Amino acid sequence: MVGANILLVDSNRAHFENTLNVFSQIGIQYNLCFAKDDIQAWLMLTGDKKLSPLPKIMLIDINAEGINGIKLIEKIRLDIDLKSTLIFVISDINNDKNKRAALNLNIAGYINRSFEIEEMINFFSILNDYWNNIEFSS
């Protein structure tokens, strides 16, 4: 999937920059795109600013201020073109209600975000191996 898009939905641009840096260090060959909230993300998935190709993988901080991540995941799961998207929830906030809601929406995983560079490298290395060994729907 070299050159494919991954969409990160997070209200903190620094998280995007850190993730982009880790992708570069590891050699992840995906285009990392950034949406600051669920509204911008939805427009990037379906609107005039639609990403091409559509991302097969999304990373969403559902607990970030200004993001209604559960609502976004619900909309994705109902959309014929998006419902097979692999969604990983990442968050540094432990919110059991949101965690249960996300898991009930068939996310690929719920991950507690670490800001330690070594842990980020380890985490994204494992995900990259996974992403490169699974078959995505067309």
Short mmCIF file of C-alpha atoms in Angstrom, two decimals:
data_model
loop_
_atom_site.label_atom_id
_atom_site.label_comp_id
_atom_site.label_asym_id
_atom_site.label_seq_id
_atom_site.Cartn_x
_atom_site.Cartn_y
_atom_site.Cartn_z
CA MET A 1 0.00 0.00 0.00
CA VAL A 2 2.88 2.38 -0.66
CA GLY A 3 1.56 5.87 -1.32
CA ALA A 4 -1.80 5.17 0.32
CA ASN A 5 -3.36 7.69 2.68
CA ILE A 6 -3.74 7.40 6.43
CA LEU A 7 -5.94 9.99 8.10
CA LEU A 8 -5.11 11.20 11.61
CA VAL A 9 -7.98 13.00 13.36
CA ASP A 10 -6.66 14.94 16.34
CA SER A 11 -7.22 18.42 17.71
CA ASN A 12 -3.52 18.83 18.50
CA ARG A 13 -1.34 19.56 15.46
CA ALA A 14 1.78 18.65 17.50
CA HIS A 15 0.53 15.05 17.69
CA PHE A 16 0.44 15.02 13.88
CA GLU A 17 3.97 16.42 13.67
CA ASN A 18 5.25 13.82 16.16
CA THR A 19 3.53 11.00 14.26
CA LEU A 20 4.89 12.27 10.95
CA ASN A 21 8.38 12.32 12.46
CA VAL A 22 8.02 8.73 13.67
CA PHE A 23 6.71 7.62 10.25
CA SER A 24 9.82 9.15 8.69
CA GLN A 25 12.19 7.52 11.21
CA ILE A 26 10.67 4.09 10.67
CA GLY A 27 10.32 4.47 6.92
CA ILE A 28 6.54 4.13 6.79
CA GLN A 29 5.59 4.76 3.18
CA TYR A 30 2.06 6.05 3.67
CA ASN A 31 0.88 9.62 3.23
CA LEU A 32 -0.18 10.87 6.65
CA CYS A 33 -3.05 13.36 6.35
CA PHE A 34 -4.36 15.51 9.20
CA ALA A 35 -7.86 16.62 10.21
CA LYS A 36 -8.28 18.83 13.27
CA ASP A 37 -11.81 17.61 14.02
CA ASP A 38 -14.57 15.23 12.94
CA ILE A 39 -16.13 17.82 10.61
CA GLN A 40 -12.92 18.37 8.66
CA ALA A 41 -12.31 14.60 8.61
CA TRP A 42 -15.77 13.93 7.16
CA LEU A 43 -15.17 16.52 4.42
CA MET A 44 -11.85 14.83 3.62
CA LEU A 45 -13.68 11.51 3.33
CA THR A 46 -16.78 12.61 1.41
CA GLY A 47 -16.74 16.32 0.55
CA ASP A 48 -15.15 18.68 -1.95
CA LYS A 49 -11.74 18.11 -0.32
CA LYS A 50 -12.11 14.33 -0.57
CA LEU A 51 -8.80 12.48 -0.30
CA SER A 52 -7.76 10.38 -3.24
CA PRO A 53 -7.26 7.59 -2.70
CA LEU A 54 -9.57 7.33 0.29
CA PRO A 55 -7.70 6.24 3.41
CA LYS A 56 -7.90 2.56 4.29
CA ILE A 57 -6.56 3.39 7.77
CA MET A 58 -7.61 6.07 10.24
CA LEU A 59 -6.21 7.09 13.61
CA ILE A 60 -8.76 9.00 15.68
CA ASP A 61 -8.42 10.62 19.09
CA ILE A 62 -12.05 10.29 20.15
CA ASN A 63 -11.42 11.98 23.50
CA ALA A 64 -9.79 15.14 22.12
CA GLU A 65 -11.51 18.46 22.73
CA GLY A 66 -13.66 19.50 19.77
CA ILE A 67 -13.83 16.03 18.21
CA ASN A 68 -16.96 13.89 18.25
CA GLY A 69 -15.09 10.73 17.37
CA ILE A 70 -17.90 8.31 18.15
CA LYS A 71 -20.24 10.17 15.80
CA LEU A 72 -17.54 10.15 13.10
CA ILE A 73 -17.00 6.40 13.45
CA GLU A 74 -20.77 5.80 13.31
CA LYS A 75 -21.00 7.77 10.04
CA ILE A 76 -18.02 5.87 8.59
CA ARG A 77 -19.56 2.50 9.47
CA LEU A 78 -22.81 3.48 7.68
CA ASP A 79 -21.09 4.69 4.49
CA ILE A 80 -20.76 2.03 1.76
CA ASP A 81 -17.39 3.40 0.57
CA LEU A 82 -15.88 3.82 4.03
CA LYS A 83 -17.27 1.06 6.24
CA SER A 84 -14.28 -1.25 5.74
CA THR A 85 -11.79 1.41 6.85
CA LEU A 86 -9.47 0.21 9.62
CA ILE A 87 -9.96 2.60 12.52
CA PHE A 88 -7.53 2.75 15.41
CA VAL A 89 -8.55 4.91 18.35
CA ILE A 90 -5.62 6.56 20.06
CA SER A 91 -5.99 8.60 23.21
CA ASP A 92 -4.11 9.71 26.29
CA ILE A 93 -7.39 10.03 28.22
CA ASN A 94 -9.03 6.99 29.76
CA ASN A 95 -12.77 7.33 29.09
CA ASP A 96 -14.47 3.94 29.57
CA LYS A 97 -17.77 5.09 28.04
CA ASN A 98 -16.07 6.23 24.81
CA LYS A 99 -13.87 3.15 24.78
CA ARG A 100 -16.88 0.80 24.96
CA ALA A 101 -18.74 2.81 22.33
CA ALA A 102 -15.75 2.69 19.95
CA LEU A 103 -15.18 -1.02 20.47
CA ASN A 104 -18.87 -1.64 19.73
CA LEU A 105 -18.37 0.13 16.38
CA ASN A 106 -15.88 -2.51 15.24
CA ILE A 107 -12.68 -0.49 15.52
CA ALA A 108 -9.41 -2.29 14.82
CA GLY A 109 -7.93 -1.30 18.16
CA TYR A 110 -7.99 1.11 21.08
CA ILE A 111 -4.52 2.29 22.03
CA ASN A 112 -3.35 4.40 24.94
CA ARG A 113 -1.16 7.06 23.36
CA SER A 114 2.35 7.50 24.62
CA PHE A 115 4.34 10.63 23.98
CA GLU A 116 7.68 8.92 24.58
CA ILE A 117 9.45 8.69 21.22
CA GLU A 118 10.76 5.17 21.85
CA GLU A 119 7.25 3.87 22.65
CA MET A 120 5.80 5.66 19.60
CA ILE A 121 8.44 4.08 17.35
CA ASN A 122 7.69 0.62 18.78
CA PHE A 123 3.92 1.12 18.46
CA PHE A 124 4.00 2.36 14.86
CA SER A 125 6.58 -0.28 13.85
CA ILE A 126 4.15 -2.99 14.98
CA LEU A 127 1.23 -1.30 13.21
CA ASN A 128 3.29 -0.86 10.04
CA ASP A 129 4.11 -4.58 10.01
CA TYR A 130 0.41 -5.34 10.45
CA TRP A 131 -0.66 -2.88 7.74
CA ASN A 132 1.85 -4.36 5.31
CA ASN A 133 0.71 -7.94 5.90
CA ILE A 134 -3.06 -7.66 5.61
CA GLU A 135 -5.17 -7.46 2.50
CA PHE A 136 -7.40 -4.44 2.12
CA SER A 137 -10.71 -4.38 0.29
CA SER A 138 -10.72 -2.54 -3.01
#
